[in-house]
Tab-separated table of C-alpha atoms in Angstrom:
chain	number	residue	atom	x	y	z
A	1	UNK	CA	10.211	15.217	-12.270
A	2	UNK	CA	9.720	13.385	-15.533
A	3	UNK	CA	7.316	10.876	-14.033
A	4	UNK	CA	4.938	12.666	-11.716
A	5	UNK	CA	3.064	11.187	-8.777
A	6	UNK	CA	-0.105	11.394	-10.877
A	7	UNK	CA	1.534	9.109	-13.459
A	8	UNK	CA	2.490	6.563	-10.772
A	9	UNK	CA	-0.873	6.940	-9.074
A	10	UNK	CA	-2.673	5.993	-12.285
A	11	UNK	CA	-0.239	3.206	-13.097
A	12	UNK	CA	-0.501	1.801	-9.560
A	13	UNK	CA	-4.288	1.966	-9.722
A	14	UNK	CA	-4.233	0.029	-12.974
A	15	UNK	CA	-1.579	-2.475	-11.896
A	16	UNK	CA	-3.067	-3.372	-8.503
A	17	UNK	CA	-6.539	-4.343	-9.596
A	18	UNK	CA	-5.377	-7.254	-11.773
A	19	UNK	CA	-3.623	-9.270	-9.030
A	20	UNK	CA	-6.430	-8.421	-6.583
A	21	UNK	CA	-9.076	-9.688	-8.997
A	22	UNK	CA	-7.007	-12.757	-9.913
A	23	UNK	CA	-6.473	-13.682	-6.254
A	24	UNK	CA	-10.146	-13.329	-5.342
A	25	UNK	CA	-11.204	-15.273	-8.440
A	26	UNK	CA	-8.591	-17.951	-7.701
A	27	UNK	CA	-9.945	-18.330	-4.150
A	28	UNK	CA	-13.496	-18.527	-5.514
A	29	UNK	CA	-12.733	-21.217	-8.108
A	30	UNK	CA	-10.545	-23.202	-5.719
A	31	UNK	CA	-13.224	-23.158	-3.024
A	32	UNK	CA	-15.870	-24.118	-5.564
A	33	UNK	CA	-13.676	-26.940	-6.876
A	34	UNK	CA	-13.098	-28.138	-3.332
A	35	UNK	CA	-16.781	-28.378	-2.435
A	36	UNK	CA	-18.312	-29.282	-5.817
A	37	UNK	CA	-18.417	-32.891	-6.903
A	38	UNK	CA	-18.612	-32.193	-10.647
A	39	UNK	CA	-16.115	-30.173	-12.677
A	40	UNK	CA	-13.589	-30.353	-9.837
A	41	UNK	CA	-10.571	-30.588	-12.119
A	42	UNK	CA	-11.509	-27.627	-14.311
A	43	UNK	CA	-12.345	-25.416	-11.342
A	44	UNK	CA	-9.050	-26.243	-9.614
A	45	UNK	CA	-7.172	-25.589	-12.870
A	46	UNK	CA	-8.841	-22.161	-13.092
A	47	UNK	CA	-7.886	-21.478	-9.456
A	48	UNK	CA	-4.314	-22.637	-10.127
A	49	UNK	CA	-3.700	-20.412	-13.146
A	50	UNK	CA	-5.429	-17.391	-11.622
A	51	UNK	CA	-3.314	-17.806	-8.461
A	52	UNK	CA	-0.129	-17.894	-10.542
A	53	UNK	CA	-1.214	-14.844	-12.560
A	54	UNK	CA	-1.897	-13.031	-9.315
A	55	UNK	CA	1.592	-13.891	-8.010
A	56	UNK	CA	3.207	-12.614	-11.211
A	57	UNK	CA	0.956	-9.546	-11.386
A	58	UNK	CA	1.647	-8.402	-7.841
A	59	UNK	CA	5.252	-7.521	-8.774
A	60	UNK	CA	3.944	-4.771	-11.051
A	61	UNK	CA	1.607	-3.559	-8.329
A	62	UNK	CA	4.407	-3.479	-5.744
A	63	UNK	CA	6.928	-1.689	-7.971
A	64	UNK	CA	4.451	1.011	-9.068
A	65	UNK	CA	3.270	1.421	-5.463
A	66	UNK	CA	6.822	1.835	-4.198
A	67	UNK	CA	7.545	4.387	-6.926
A	68	UNK	CA	4.359	6.257	-5.968
A	69	UNK	CA	5.348	6.356	-2.288
A	70	UNK	CA	8.891	7.431	-3.257
A	71	UNK	CA	10.246	3.986	-2.310
A	72	UNK	CA	8.998	4.082	1.289
A	73	UNK	CA	8.301	0.646	2.720
A	74	UNK	CA	6.746	2.086	5.904
A	75	UNK	CA	5.471	5.629	6.210
A	76	UNK	CA	2.917	7.163	8.553
A	77	UNK	CA	-0.866	7.225	8.926
A	78	UNK	CA	-2.823	5.614	6.131
A	79	UNK	CA	0.316	4.807	4.138
A	80	UNK	CA	1.683	2.838	7.095
A	81	UNK	CA	-1.619	0.962	7.505
A	82	UNK	CA	-1.641	0.264	3.759
A	83	UNK	CA	1.892	-1.107	3.954
A	84	UNK	CA	1.171	-3.167	7.071
A	85	UNK	CA	-1.444	-5.028	5.030
A	86	UNK	CA	0.446	-5.018	1.725
A	87	UNK	CA	3.710	-6.654	2.798
A	88	UNK	CA	2.219	-9.763	4.474
A	89	UNK	CA	-0.247	-10.058	1.572
A	90	UNK	CA	2.603	-9.846	-0.950
A	91	UNK	CA	4.634	-12.488	0.909
A	92	UNK	CA	1.589	-14.754	1.190
A	93	UNK	CA	0.668	-14.448	-2.507
A	94	UNK	CA	4.229	-15.283	-3.567
A	95	UNK	CA	4.378	-18.165	-1.084
A	96	UNK	CA	0.986	-19.531	-2.119
A	97	UNK	CA	1.866	-19.274	-5.818
A	98	UNK	CA	5.177	-21.059	-5.248
A	99	UNK	CA	3.591	-23.826	-3.167
A	100	UNK	CA	0.820	-24.375	-5.681
A	101	UNK	CA	3.286	-24.394	-8.564
A	102	UNK	CA	5.488	-27.004	-6.869
A	103	UNK	CA	2.681	-29.258	-5.655
A	104	UNK	CA	0.802	-28.907	-8.960
A	105	UNK	CA	-2.345	-31.037	-9.101
A	106	UNK	CA	-1.358	-33.373	-6.307
A	107	UNK	CA	-2.192	-31.614	-3.040
A	108	UNK	CA	-3.743	-33.777	-0.333
A	109	UNK	CA	-7.181	-32.885	0.968
A	110	UNK	CA	-5.662	-31.629	4.248
A	111	UNK	CA	-2.952	-29.665	2.438
A	112	UNK	CA	-5.476	-28.061	0.128
A	113	UNK	CA	-7.747	-27.118	3.054
A	114	UNK	CA	-4.846	-25.340	4.770
A	115	UNK	CA	-3.977	-23.696	1.431
A	116	UNK	CA	-7.547	-22.411	1.099
A	117	UNK	CA	-7.492	-21.021	4.656
A	118	UNK	CA	-4.252	-19.126	3.906
A	119	UNK	CA	-5.777	-17.861	0.638
A	120	UNK	CA	-8.700	-16.438	2.653
A	121	UNK	CA	-6.224	-14.678	4.990
A	122	UNK	CA	-4.363	-13.302	1.932
A	123	UNK	CA	-7.655	-12.065	0.457
A	124	UNK	CA	-8.493	-10.331	3.755
A	125	UNK	CA	-5.103	-8.603	3.782
A	126	UNK	CA	-5.489	-7.595	0.127
A	127	UNK	CA	-8.915	-6.165	0.937
A	128	UNK	CA	-7.477	-4.179	3.867
A	129	UNK	CA	-4.582	-2.912	1.727
A	130	UNK	CA	-7.018	-1.898	-1.011
A	131	UNK	CA	-9.231	-0.118	1.506
A	132	UNK	CA	-6.398	1.960	2.976
A	133	UNK	CA	-4.975	2.605	-0.498
A	134	UNK	CA	-8.354	3.851	-1.678
A	135	UNK	CA	-8.687	6.034	1.432
A	136	UNK	CA	-5.368	7.658	0.567
A	137	UNK	CA	-6.087	8.279	-3.089
A	138	UNK	CA	-9.754	9.168	-2.812
A	139	UNK	CA	-9.660	10.739	0.639
A	140	UNK	CA	-12.986	9.439	1.872
B	1	UNK	CA	9.225	-32.130	-14.114
B	2	UNK	CA	10.166	-33.101	-10.568
B	3	UNK	CA	7.287	-33.259	-8.112
B	4	UNK	CA	7.706	-32.108	-4.541
B	5	UNK	CA	6.042	-33.320	-1.381
B	6	UNK	CA	3.799	-30.800	0.357
B	7	UNK	CA	6.336	-30.297	3.143
B	8	UNK	CA	9.200	-29.657	0.710
B	9	UNK	CA	6.985	-27.301	-1.280
B	10	UNK	CA	6.062	-25.438	1.917
B	11	UNK	CA	9.700	-24.926	2.895
B	12	UNK	CA	10.599	-23.719	-0.599
B	13	UNK	CA	7.537	-21.420	-0.657
B	14	UNK	CA	8.518	-19.846	2.687
B	15	UNK	CA	12.090	-19.348	1.449
B	16	UNK	CA	10.945	-17.841	-1.870
B	17	UNK	CA	8.463	-15.426	-0.264
B	18	UNK	CA	11.009	-14.390	2.385
B	19	UNK	CA	13.711	-13.796	-0.212
B	20	UNK	CA	11.281	-11.907	-2.458
B	21	UNK	CA	10.256	-9.643	0.406
B	22	UNK	CA	13.875	-9.059	1.437
B	23	UNK	CA	14.881	-8.317	-2.173
B	24	UNK	CA	11.945	-5.892	-2.539
B	25	UNK	CA	12.868	-4.053	0.674
B	26	UNK	CA	16.508	-3.929	-0.382
B	27	UNK	CA	15.608	-2.613	-3.830
B	28	UNK	CA	13.290	0.019	-2.299
B	29	UNK	CA	15.988	1.119	0.164
B	30	UNK	CA	18.527	1.408	-2.661
B	31	UNK	CA	16.114	3.389	-4.839
B	32	UNK	CA	15.194	5.689	-1.937
B	33	UNK	CA	18.867	6.243	-1.188
B	34	UNK	CA	19.535	7.070	-4.838
B	35	UNK	CA	16.507	9.373	-4.969
B	36	UNK	CA	17.524	11.377	-1.911
B	37	UNK	CA	21.194	11.527	-2.817
B	38	UNK	CA	20.106	13.520	-5.867
B	39	UNK	CA	18.353	16.124	-3.671
B	40	UNK	CA	19.859	18.827	-1.512
B	41	UNK	CA	18.701	18.590	2.109
B	42	UNK	CA	16.229	21.410	2.670
B	43	UNK	CA	16.475	21.510	6.462
B	44	UNK	CA	19.120	20.037	8.777
B	45	UNK	CA	17.841	17.204	11.029
B	46	UNK	CA	18.604	19.213	14.200
B	47	UNK	CA	16.320	22.028	13.001
B	48	UNK	CA	13.604	19.516	12.142
B	49	UNK	CA	13.821	18.019	15.649
B	50	UNK	CA	13.554	21.495	17.158
B	51	UNK	CA	10.395	22.179	15.163
B	52	UNK	CA	8.794	18.929	16.270
B	53	UNK	CA	9.435	19.527	19.961
B	54	UNK	CA	8.233	23.150	19.971
B	55	UNK	CA	5.250	23.932	22.196
B	56	UNK	CA	1.979	23.931	20.289
B	57	UNK	CA	-1.628	24.415	21.398
B	58	UNK	CA	-3.903	21.388	22.008
B	59	UNK	CA	-5.777	22.306	18.829
B	60	UNK	CA	-2.566	22.287	16.819
B	61	UNK	CA	-1.471	19.044	18.483
B	62	UNK	CA	-4.740	17.441	17.360
B	63	UNK	CA	-4.109	18.958	13.929
B	64	UNK	CA	-0.652	17.401	13.862
B	65	UNK	CA	-2.157	13.985	14.570
B	66	UNK	CA	-4.685	14.491	11.754
B	67	UNK	CA	-1.891	15.687	9.474
B	68	UNK	CA	0.189	12.557	10.124
B	69	UNK	CA	-2.848	10.337	9.531
B	70	UNK	CA	-4.141	11.962	6.362
B	71	UNK	CA	-1.643	14.295	4.761
B	72	UNK	CA	1.902	13.176	5.631
B	73	UNK	CA	2.081	10.488	2.966
B	74	UNK	CA	1.902	13.189	0.268
B	75	UNK	CA	3.233	16.315	1.997
B	76	UNK	CA	5.963	14.519	3.972
B	77	UNK	CA	6.127	13.756	7.698
B	78	UNK	CA	7.729	17.155	8.318
B	79	UNK	CA	5.336	18.913	5.880
B	80	UNK	CA	8.288	20.034	3.791
B	81	UNK	CA	6.752	18.398	0.740
B	82	UNK	CA	7.127	15.011	-0.859
B	83	UNK	CA	4.690	14.392	-3.679
B	84	UNK	CA	2.569	17.307	-2.491
B	85	UNK	CA	3.992	20.803	-1.904
B	86	UNK	CA	5.789	22.227	1.151
B	87	UNK	CA	3.187	23.516	3.632
B	88	UNK	CA	5.467	25.837	5.614
B	89	UNK	CA	4.771	29.571	5.649
B	90	UNK	CA	1.431	29.281	3.882
B	91	UNK	CA	0.129	32.574	2.506
B	92	UNK	CA	-3.461	31.396	2.294
B	93	UNK	CA	-6.427	32.443	4.417
B	94	UNK	CA	-8.096	29.978	6.786
B	95	UNK	CA	-11.152	29.978	4.505
B	96	UNK	CA	-9.025	29.110	1.472
B	97	UNK	CA	-7.302	26.271	3.361
B	98	UNK	CA	-10.721	24.981	4.452
B	99	UNK	CA	-11.915	25.156	0.844
B	100	UNK	CA	-8.860	23.296	-0.471
B	101	UNK	CA	-9.158	20.524	2.131
B	102	UNK	CA	-12.873	19.997	1.584
B	103	UNK	CA	-12.892	20.518	-2.180
B	104	UNK	CA	-9.506	19.077	-3.118
B	105	UNK	CA	-7.668	19.949	-6.318
B	106	UNK	CA	-8.713	18.039	-9.396
B	107	UNK	CA	-6.054	15.518	-10.450
B	108	UNK	CA	-3.704	16.592	-7.652
B	109	UNK	CA	-5.295	16.367	-4.235
B	110	UNK	CA	-8.333	14.408	-3.071
B	111	UNK	CA	-11.294	15.948	-1.268
B	112	UNK	CA	-11.455	15.314	2.478
B	113	UNK	CA	-14.996	16.664	2.868
B	114	UNK	CA	-16.466	13.378	4.023
B	115	UNK	CA	-13.516	12.477	6.197
B	116	UNK	CA	-12.707	15.632	8.116
B	117	UNK	CA	-15.337	17.784	9.795
B	118	UNK	CA	-15.105	21.522	10.462
B	119	UNK	CA	-13.403	21.138	13.843
B	120	UNK	CA	-10.853	18.716	12.318
B	121	UNK	CA	-10.059	21.232	9.595
B	122	UNK	CA	-9.768	24.023	12.182
B	123	UNK	CA	-7.280	21.876	14.129
B	124	UNK	CA	-5.406	21.036	10.942
B	125	UNK	CA	-5.250	24.724	10.006
B	126	UNK	CA	-4.003	25.556	13.524
B	127	UNK	CA	-1.209	23.045	13.019
B	128	UNK	CA	-0.359	24.396	9.565
B	129	UNK	CA	-0.069	27.888	11.075
B	130	UNK	CA	2.657	26.599	13.415
B	131	UNK	CA	4.817	25.519	10.474
B	132	UNK	CA	7.517	28.110	9.945
B	133	UNK	CA	10.711	27.508	8.005
């Protein structure tokens, strides 16, 4: 094969860490902006753009991951566990990015609290997906 | 630019994420279909089913479980190879298999030394010995 699994493994490793980092940083800045009284606007703007970058970046992570797993969306063992965390996380990141993009800077306090709670769930799923992915590639 | 209420934005977000997921699954299914249509089937499904239902020792059954958990995503569910090689009819000693599982192969296969203990590897080896093409 022209593109070996090692090629996809490296590309997937590189592509996944950007959206993961962006999502965690977005959650951090959004939470900080929510609880801080000063610099609220700047912190929320940072959370907004990082969330959007994460949503865009996760397409690269998903495509390289699918290529690495030979286009399996399920699988067995660790791959299945990885996918069980990845797919809801992917859907949530896209949904959160879309919602944030449409609402822009006008979310209500209640709406933003719910948004933050869903972001925490998405971060948990991303963490689980990363854990099982690392277990597969590193084996320990 | 038009602004949306939170409720409208929520409905659109659910629709977009659902469509994205469906499109991704569809694309993956199409790619997988294209990938496998380019390959000749190595073993007919009836023969694969026969191999799965054959009687194996408890040790090998435990090994099969470990194989599905740790190895199948690279070597294939039926161990006929996927990204990793076909594991049927191995001409390697038990010691060599143990060494490969614990040490790994640089750049190709990870080490399972911290994940699988000696009895796990013995069970895994027992399962690998049952694999005949």
